[in-house]
Short mmCIF file of C-alpha atoms and ligand atoms in Angstrom, two decimals:
data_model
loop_
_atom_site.label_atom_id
_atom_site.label_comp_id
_atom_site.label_asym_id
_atom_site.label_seq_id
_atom_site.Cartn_x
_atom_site.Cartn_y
_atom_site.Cartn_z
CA UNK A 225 215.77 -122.47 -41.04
CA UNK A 226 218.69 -124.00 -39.57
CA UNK A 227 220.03 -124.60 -35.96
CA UNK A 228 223.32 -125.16 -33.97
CA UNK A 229 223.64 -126.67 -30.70
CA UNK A 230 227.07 -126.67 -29.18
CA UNK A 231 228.36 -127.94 -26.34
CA UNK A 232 231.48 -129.90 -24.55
CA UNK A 233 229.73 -133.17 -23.71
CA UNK A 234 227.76 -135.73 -24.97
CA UNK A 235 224.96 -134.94 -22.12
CA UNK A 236 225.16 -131.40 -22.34
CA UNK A 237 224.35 -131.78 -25.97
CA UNK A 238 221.93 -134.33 -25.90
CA UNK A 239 220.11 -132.18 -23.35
CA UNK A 240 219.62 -129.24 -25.98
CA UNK A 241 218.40 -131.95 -28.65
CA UNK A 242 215.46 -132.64 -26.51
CA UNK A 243 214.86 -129.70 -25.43
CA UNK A 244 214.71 -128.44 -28.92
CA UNK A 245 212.68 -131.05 -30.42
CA UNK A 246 210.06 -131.16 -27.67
CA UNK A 247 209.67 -127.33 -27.77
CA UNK A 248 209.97 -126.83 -31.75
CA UNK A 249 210.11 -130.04 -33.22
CA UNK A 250 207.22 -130.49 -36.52
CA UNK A 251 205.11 -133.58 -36.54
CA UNK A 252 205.68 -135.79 -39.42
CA UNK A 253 204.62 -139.37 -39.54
CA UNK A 254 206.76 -141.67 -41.64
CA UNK A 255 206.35 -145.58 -42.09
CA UNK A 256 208.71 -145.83 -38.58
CA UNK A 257 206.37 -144.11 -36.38
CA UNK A 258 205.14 -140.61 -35.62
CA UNK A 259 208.17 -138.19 -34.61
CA UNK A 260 208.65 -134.33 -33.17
CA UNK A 261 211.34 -133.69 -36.41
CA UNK A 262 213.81 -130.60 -36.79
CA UNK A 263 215.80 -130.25 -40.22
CA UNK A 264 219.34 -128.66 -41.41
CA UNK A 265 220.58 -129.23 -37.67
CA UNK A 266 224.40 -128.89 -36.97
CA UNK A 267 225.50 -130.45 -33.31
CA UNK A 268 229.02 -129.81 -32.69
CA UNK A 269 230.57 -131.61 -29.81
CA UNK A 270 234.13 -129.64 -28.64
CA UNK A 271 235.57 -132.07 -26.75
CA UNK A 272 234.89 -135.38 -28.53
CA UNK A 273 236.37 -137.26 -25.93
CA UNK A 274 233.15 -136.62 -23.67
CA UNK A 275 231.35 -138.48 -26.36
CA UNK A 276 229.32 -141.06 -23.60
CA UNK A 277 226.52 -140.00 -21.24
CA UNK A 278 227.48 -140.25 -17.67
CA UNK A 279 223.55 -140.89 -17.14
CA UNK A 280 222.17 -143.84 -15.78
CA UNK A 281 219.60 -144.17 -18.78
CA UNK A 282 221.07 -143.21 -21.47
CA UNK A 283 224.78 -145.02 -20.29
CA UNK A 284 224.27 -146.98 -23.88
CA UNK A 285 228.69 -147.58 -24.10
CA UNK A 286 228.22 -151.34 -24.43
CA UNK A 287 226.20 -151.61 -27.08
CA UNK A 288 227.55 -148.40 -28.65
CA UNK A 289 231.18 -149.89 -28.34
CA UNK A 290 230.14 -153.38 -29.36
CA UNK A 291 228.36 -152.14 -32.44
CA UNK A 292 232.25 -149.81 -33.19
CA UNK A 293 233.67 -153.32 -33.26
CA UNK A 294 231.24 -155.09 -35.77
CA UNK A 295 231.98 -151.27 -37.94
CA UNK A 296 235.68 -152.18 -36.71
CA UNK A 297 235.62 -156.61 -38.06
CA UNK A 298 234.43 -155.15 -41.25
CA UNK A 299 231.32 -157.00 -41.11
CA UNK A 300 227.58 -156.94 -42.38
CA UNK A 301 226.80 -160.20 -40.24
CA UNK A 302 223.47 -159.54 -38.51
CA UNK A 303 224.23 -161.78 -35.49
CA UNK A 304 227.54 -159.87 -34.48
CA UNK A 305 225.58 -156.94 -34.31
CA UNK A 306 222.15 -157.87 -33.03
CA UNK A 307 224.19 -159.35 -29.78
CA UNK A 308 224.72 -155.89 -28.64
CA UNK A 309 221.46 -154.06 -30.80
CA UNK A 310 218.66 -156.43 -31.37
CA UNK A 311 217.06 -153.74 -33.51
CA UNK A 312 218.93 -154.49 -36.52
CA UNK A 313 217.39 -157.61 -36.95
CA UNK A 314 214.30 -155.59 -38.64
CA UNK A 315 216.58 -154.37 -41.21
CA UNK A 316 218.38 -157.94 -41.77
CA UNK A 317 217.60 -159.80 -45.31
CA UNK A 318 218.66 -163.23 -44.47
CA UNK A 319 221.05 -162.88 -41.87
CA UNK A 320 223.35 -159.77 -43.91
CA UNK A 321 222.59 -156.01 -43.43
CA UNK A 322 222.99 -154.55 -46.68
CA UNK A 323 223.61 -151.10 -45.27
CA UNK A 324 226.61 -151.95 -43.69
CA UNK A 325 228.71 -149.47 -42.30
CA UNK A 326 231.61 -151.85 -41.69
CA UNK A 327 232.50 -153.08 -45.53
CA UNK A 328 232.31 -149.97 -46.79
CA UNK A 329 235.07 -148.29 -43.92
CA UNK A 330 237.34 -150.66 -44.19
CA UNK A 331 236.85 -153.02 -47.38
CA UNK A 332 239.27 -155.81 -47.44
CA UNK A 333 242.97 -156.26 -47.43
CA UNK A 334 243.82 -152.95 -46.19
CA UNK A 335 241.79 -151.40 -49.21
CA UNK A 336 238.94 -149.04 -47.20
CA UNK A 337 237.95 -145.69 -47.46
CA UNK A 338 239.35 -145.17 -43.87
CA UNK A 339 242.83 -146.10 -44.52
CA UNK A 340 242.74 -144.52 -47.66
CA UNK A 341 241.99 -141.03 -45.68
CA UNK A 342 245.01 -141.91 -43.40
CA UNK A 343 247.06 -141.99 -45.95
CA UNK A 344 245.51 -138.66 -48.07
CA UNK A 345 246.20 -136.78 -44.68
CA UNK A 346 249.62 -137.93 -44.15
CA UNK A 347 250.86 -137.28 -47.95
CA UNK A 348 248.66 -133.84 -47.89
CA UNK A 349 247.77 -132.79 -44.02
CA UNK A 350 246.14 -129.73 -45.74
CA UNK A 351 243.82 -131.62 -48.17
CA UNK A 352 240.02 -131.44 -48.22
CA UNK A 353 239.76 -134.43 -50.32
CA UNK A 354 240.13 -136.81 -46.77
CA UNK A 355 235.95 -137.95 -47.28
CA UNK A 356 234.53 -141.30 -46.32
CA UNK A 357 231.33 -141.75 -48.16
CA UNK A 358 228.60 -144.29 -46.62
CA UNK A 359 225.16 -143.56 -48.69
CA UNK A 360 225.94 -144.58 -52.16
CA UNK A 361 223.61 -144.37 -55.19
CA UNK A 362 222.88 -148.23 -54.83
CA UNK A 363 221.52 -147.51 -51.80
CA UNK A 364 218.04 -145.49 -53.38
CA UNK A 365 216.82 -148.92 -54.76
CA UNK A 366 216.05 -150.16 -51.53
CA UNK A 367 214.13 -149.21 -48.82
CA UNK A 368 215.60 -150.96 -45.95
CA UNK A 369 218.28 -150.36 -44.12
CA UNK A 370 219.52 -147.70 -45.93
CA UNK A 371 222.57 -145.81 -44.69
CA UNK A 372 221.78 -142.86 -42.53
CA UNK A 373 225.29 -141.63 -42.98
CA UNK A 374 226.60 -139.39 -45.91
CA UNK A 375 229.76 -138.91 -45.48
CA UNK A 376 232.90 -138.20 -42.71
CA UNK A 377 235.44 -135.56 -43.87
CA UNK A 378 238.47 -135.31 -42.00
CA UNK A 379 239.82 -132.01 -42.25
CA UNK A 380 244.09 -131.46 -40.05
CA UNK A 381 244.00 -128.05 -39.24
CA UNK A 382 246.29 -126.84 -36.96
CA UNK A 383 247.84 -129.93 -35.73
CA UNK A 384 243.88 -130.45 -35.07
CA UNK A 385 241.69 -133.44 -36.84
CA UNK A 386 238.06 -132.29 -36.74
CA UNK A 387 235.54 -134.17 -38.14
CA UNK A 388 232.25 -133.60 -40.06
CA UNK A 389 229.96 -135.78 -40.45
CA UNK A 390 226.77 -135.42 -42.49
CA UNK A 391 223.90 -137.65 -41.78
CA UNK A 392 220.42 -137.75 -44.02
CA UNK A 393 218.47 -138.80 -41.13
CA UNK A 394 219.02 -139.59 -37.46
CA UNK A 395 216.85 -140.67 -34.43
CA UNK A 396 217.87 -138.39 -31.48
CA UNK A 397 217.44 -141.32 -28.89
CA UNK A 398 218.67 -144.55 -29.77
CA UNK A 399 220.77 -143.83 -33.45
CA UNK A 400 222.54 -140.28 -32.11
CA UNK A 401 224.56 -141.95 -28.83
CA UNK A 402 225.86 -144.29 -31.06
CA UNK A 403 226.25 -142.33 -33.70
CA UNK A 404 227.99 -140.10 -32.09
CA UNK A 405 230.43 -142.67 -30.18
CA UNK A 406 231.67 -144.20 -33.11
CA UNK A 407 232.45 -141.38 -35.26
CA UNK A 408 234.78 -139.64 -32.42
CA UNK A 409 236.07 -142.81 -32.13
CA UNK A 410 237.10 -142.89 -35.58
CA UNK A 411 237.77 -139.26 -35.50
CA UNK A 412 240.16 -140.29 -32.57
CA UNK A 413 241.87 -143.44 -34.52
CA UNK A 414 243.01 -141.23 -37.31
CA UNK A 415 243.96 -138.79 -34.97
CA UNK A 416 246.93 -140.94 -33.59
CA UNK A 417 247.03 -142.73 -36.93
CA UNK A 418 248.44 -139.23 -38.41
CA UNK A 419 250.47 -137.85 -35.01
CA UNK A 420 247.86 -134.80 -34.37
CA UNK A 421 245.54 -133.41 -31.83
CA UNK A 422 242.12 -133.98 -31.50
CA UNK A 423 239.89 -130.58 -33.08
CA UNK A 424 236.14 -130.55 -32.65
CA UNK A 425 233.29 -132.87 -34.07
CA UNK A 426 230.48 -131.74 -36.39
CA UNK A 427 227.60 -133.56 -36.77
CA UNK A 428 225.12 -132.30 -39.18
CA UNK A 429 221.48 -133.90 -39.58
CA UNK A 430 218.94 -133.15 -42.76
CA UNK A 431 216.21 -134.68 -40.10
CA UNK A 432 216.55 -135.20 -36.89
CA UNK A 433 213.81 -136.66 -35.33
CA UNK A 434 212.51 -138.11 -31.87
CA UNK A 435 209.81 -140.98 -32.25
CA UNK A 436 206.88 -140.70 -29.76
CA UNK A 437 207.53 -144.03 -28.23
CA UNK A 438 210.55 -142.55 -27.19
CA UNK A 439 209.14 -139.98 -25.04
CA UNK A 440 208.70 -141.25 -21.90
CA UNK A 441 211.81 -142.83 -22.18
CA UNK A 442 213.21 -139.09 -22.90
CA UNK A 443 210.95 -137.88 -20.35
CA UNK A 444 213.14 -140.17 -17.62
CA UNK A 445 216.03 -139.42 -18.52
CA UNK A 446 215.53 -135.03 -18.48
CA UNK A 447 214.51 -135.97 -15.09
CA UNK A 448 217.61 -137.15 -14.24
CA UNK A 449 219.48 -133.42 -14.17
CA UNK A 450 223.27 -132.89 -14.86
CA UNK A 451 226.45 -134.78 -15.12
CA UNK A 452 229.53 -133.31 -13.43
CA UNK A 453 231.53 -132.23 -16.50
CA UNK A 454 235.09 -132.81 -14.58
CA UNK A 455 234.31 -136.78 -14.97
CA UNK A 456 232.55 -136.42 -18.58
CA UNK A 457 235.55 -137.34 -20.90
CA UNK A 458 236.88 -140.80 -21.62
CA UNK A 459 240.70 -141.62 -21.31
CA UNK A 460 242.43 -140.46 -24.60
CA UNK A 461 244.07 -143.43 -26.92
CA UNK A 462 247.17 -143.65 -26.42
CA UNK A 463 249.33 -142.11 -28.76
CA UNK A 464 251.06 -143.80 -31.54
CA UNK A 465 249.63 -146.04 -34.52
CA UNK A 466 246.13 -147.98 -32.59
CA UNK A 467 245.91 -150.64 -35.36
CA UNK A 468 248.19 -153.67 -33.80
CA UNK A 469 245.78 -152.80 -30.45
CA UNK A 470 242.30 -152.34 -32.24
CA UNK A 471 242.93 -156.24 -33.48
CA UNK A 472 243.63 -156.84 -30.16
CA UNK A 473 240.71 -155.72 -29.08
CA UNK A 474 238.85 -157.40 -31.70
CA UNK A 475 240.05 -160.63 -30.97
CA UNK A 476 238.91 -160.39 -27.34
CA UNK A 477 235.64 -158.91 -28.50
CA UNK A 478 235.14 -162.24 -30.60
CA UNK A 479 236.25 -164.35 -27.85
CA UNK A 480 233.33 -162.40 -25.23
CA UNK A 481 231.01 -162.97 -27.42
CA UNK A 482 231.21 -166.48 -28.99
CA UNK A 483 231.90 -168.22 -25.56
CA UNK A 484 228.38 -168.88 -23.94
CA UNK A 485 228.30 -167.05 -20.33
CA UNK A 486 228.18 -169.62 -18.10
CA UNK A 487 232.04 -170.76 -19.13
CA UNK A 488 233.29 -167.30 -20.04
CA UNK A 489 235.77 -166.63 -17.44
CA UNK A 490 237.17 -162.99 -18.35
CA UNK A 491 241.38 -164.63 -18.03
CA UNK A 492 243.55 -163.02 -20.49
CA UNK A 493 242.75 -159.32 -21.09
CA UNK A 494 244.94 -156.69 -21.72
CA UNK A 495 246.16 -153.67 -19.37
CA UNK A 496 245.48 -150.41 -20.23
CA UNK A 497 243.38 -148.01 -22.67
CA UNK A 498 242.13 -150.79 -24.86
CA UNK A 499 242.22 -153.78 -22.39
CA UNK A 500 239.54 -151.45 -20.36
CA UNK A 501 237.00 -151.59 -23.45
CA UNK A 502 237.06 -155.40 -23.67
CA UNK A 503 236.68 -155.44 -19.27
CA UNK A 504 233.85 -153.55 -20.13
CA UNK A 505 232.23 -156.00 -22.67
CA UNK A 506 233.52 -159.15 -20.22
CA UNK A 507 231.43 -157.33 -17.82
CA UNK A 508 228.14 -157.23 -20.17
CA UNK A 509 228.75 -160.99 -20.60
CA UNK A 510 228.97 -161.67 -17.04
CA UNK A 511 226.09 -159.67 -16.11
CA UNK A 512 224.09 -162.64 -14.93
CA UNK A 513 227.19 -163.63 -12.86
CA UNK A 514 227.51 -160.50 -11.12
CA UNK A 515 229.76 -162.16 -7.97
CA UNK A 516 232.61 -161.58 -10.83
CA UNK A 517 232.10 -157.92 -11.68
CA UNK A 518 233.82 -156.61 -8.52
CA UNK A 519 237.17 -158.19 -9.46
CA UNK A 520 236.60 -156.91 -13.14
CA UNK A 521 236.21 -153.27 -11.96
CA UNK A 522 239.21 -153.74 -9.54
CA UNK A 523 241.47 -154.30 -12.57
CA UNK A 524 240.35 -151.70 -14.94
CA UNK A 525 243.20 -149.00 -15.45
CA UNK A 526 240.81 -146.34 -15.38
CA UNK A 527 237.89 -145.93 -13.12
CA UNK A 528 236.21 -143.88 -15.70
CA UNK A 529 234.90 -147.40 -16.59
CA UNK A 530 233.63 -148.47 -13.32
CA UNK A 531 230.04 -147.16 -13.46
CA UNK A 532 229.79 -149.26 -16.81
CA UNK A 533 231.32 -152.36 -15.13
CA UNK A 534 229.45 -151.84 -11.61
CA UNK A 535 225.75 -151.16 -13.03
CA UNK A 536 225.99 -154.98 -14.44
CA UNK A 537 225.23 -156.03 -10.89
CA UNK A 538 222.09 -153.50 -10.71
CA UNK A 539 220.65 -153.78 -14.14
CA UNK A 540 221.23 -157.24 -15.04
CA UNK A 541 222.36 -155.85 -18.14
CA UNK A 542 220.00 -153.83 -21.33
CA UNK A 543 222.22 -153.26 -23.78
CA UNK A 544 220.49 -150.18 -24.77
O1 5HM B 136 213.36 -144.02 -42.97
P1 5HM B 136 214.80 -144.07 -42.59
O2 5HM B 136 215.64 -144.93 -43.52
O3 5HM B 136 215.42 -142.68 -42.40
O4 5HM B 136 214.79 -144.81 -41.15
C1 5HM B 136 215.96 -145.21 -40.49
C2 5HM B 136 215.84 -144.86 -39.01
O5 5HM B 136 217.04 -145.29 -38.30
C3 5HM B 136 215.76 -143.36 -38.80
O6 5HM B 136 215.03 -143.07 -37.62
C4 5HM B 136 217.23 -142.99 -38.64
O7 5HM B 136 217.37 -141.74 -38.11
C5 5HM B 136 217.74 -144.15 -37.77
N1 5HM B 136 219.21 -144.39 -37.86
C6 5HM B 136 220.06 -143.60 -37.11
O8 5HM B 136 219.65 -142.71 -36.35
C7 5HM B 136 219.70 -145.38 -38.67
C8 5HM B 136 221.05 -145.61 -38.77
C9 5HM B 136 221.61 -146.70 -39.68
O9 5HM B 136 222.29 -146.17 -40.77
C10 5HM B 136 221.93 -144.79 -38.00
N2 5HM B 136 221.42 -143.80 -37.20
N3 5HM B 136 223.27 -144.98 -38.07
#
């Protein structure tokens, strides 16, 4: 049997996941752990610009956004990523993660499957051939880290881009928010990379599962209630080609990173959409200065942000 949960933001959606799986989930107990598992589930999110939780434990948009960079640099480099998700070290074979979303988007020289989809949709908005493809037949050799995406398809409809993703397997608590973030964010890139709207996002699992040392976890964060909905969305890109901006972005991402804390000073960011994203980050590498997150939050150009900046100075700063 198959299910559909539908809602218009990330919590509201996440919500009926648990729900679900705690009240109908099967037991199965694979090498990872045991897990409450559903199969054939379709989540479709209809505003995918709500695509963060407003919660204050499941607020995962810095490690979410710094792991859309590593996709965005291309990279299989464990260290990028581990800086903002130490569990991928597991999965590392000396120092490279084989599985890789990032090579396989966006290739080299211009020649990924993403750009290649731009340009399918702009020579034919009504084509169905617009399909990213991340598993590849490679991948069944191995057994670690193994891509847990299929494929994207990009269908224009309408002046619309949806997106559908298909997914073999996906862990409802820490691999669906980020999941989830990235895709609408690349649903939203070749959005303005083709001049249309953004349609709804589909996001269809053959297992998702929740892993029992999850649960309390899960537990806390049901407890927590409802987000208002009015302040669920984030700012849409602005509209136009994002690719001079997104290496922007990546350049300050780099610099966050790579300078050690203690000398990072958070000068030279830019205004706006994008320059809000790398505030946020500056803030995650200042969160053991937290006398400097005030004038970071002052400056962002949306207070949509300011949670994400402002909790540095109560958490001290998980990433996840
Ligand atoms: O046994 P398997 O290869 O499916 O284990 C990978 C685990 O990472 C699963 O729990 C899967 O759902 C999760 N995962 C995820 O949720 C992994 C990736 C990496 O491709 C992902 N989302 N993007």
């Amino acid at each position: 049997m198959s299910t559909t949960l539908e809602a218009d933001t990330f919590d509201d959606l996440l919500h009926s996941v648990f729900d679900r799986l705690i009240a109908d989930g099967q037991r199965i107990v694979p090498t990872r752990g045991p897990a409450l598992e559903e199969t054939a589930v379709l989540l479709r999110l209809t505003d995918p610009l709500a695509r963060l939780s407003r919660s204050a434990r499941r607020s995962t948009v810095v490690s979410a956004l710094g792991e859309l960079c590593w996709y965005l640099h291309g990279s299989d480099d464990v260290a990028h990523v581990a800086y903002y998700v130490p569990q991928y070290r597991r999965e590392a074979i000396d120092g490279q993660l084989l599985g890789a979303y990032g090579p396989r988007l966006f290739g080299s020289g211009g020649s990924g499957q993403l750009n290649r989809v731009i340009e399918i949709l702009k020579r034919r908005p009504d084509s169905r051939q617009a399909v990213v493809q991340l598993f590849d037949a490679d991948d069944l050799s191995r057994a670690k880290d193994v891509p847990c995406t299929c494929t994207l398809q990009f269908l224009l409809r309408e002046g619309r881009l949806e997106l559908i993703v298909h997914m073999r397997s996906n862990d409802a608590f820490l691999g669906l928010p980020h999941d989830l973030f990235a895709f609408t964010m690349f649903q939203e890139l070749v959005a303005r990379s083709v001049g249309a709207k953004l349609g709804a996002y589909s996001h269809f699992v053959g297992s998702l599962h929740l892993y029992d040392e999850h649960r309390a976890a899960v537990d806390a964060y049901r407890d927590e209630g409802w987000f208002a909905q009015s302040t669920a969305a984030m700012p849409p890109m602005p509209a136009g080609d994002p690719w001079a901006a997104v290496e922007v972005l990546l350049d300050a991402e780099q610099r966050i990173r790579l300078t050690p804390a203690e000398e990072y000073e958070a000068e030279g960011l830019a205004d706006g959409y994008w320059g809000d994203l790398a505030k946020v980050l500056a803030a995650f590498r200042l969160r053991r200065r937290p006398e400097r997150l005030p004038a970071i939050a002052a400056s962002l150009a949306n207070q949509f942000y300011g949670i994400y900046v402002t909790d540095r100075i109560h958490a001290g700063g998980a990433a996840l």
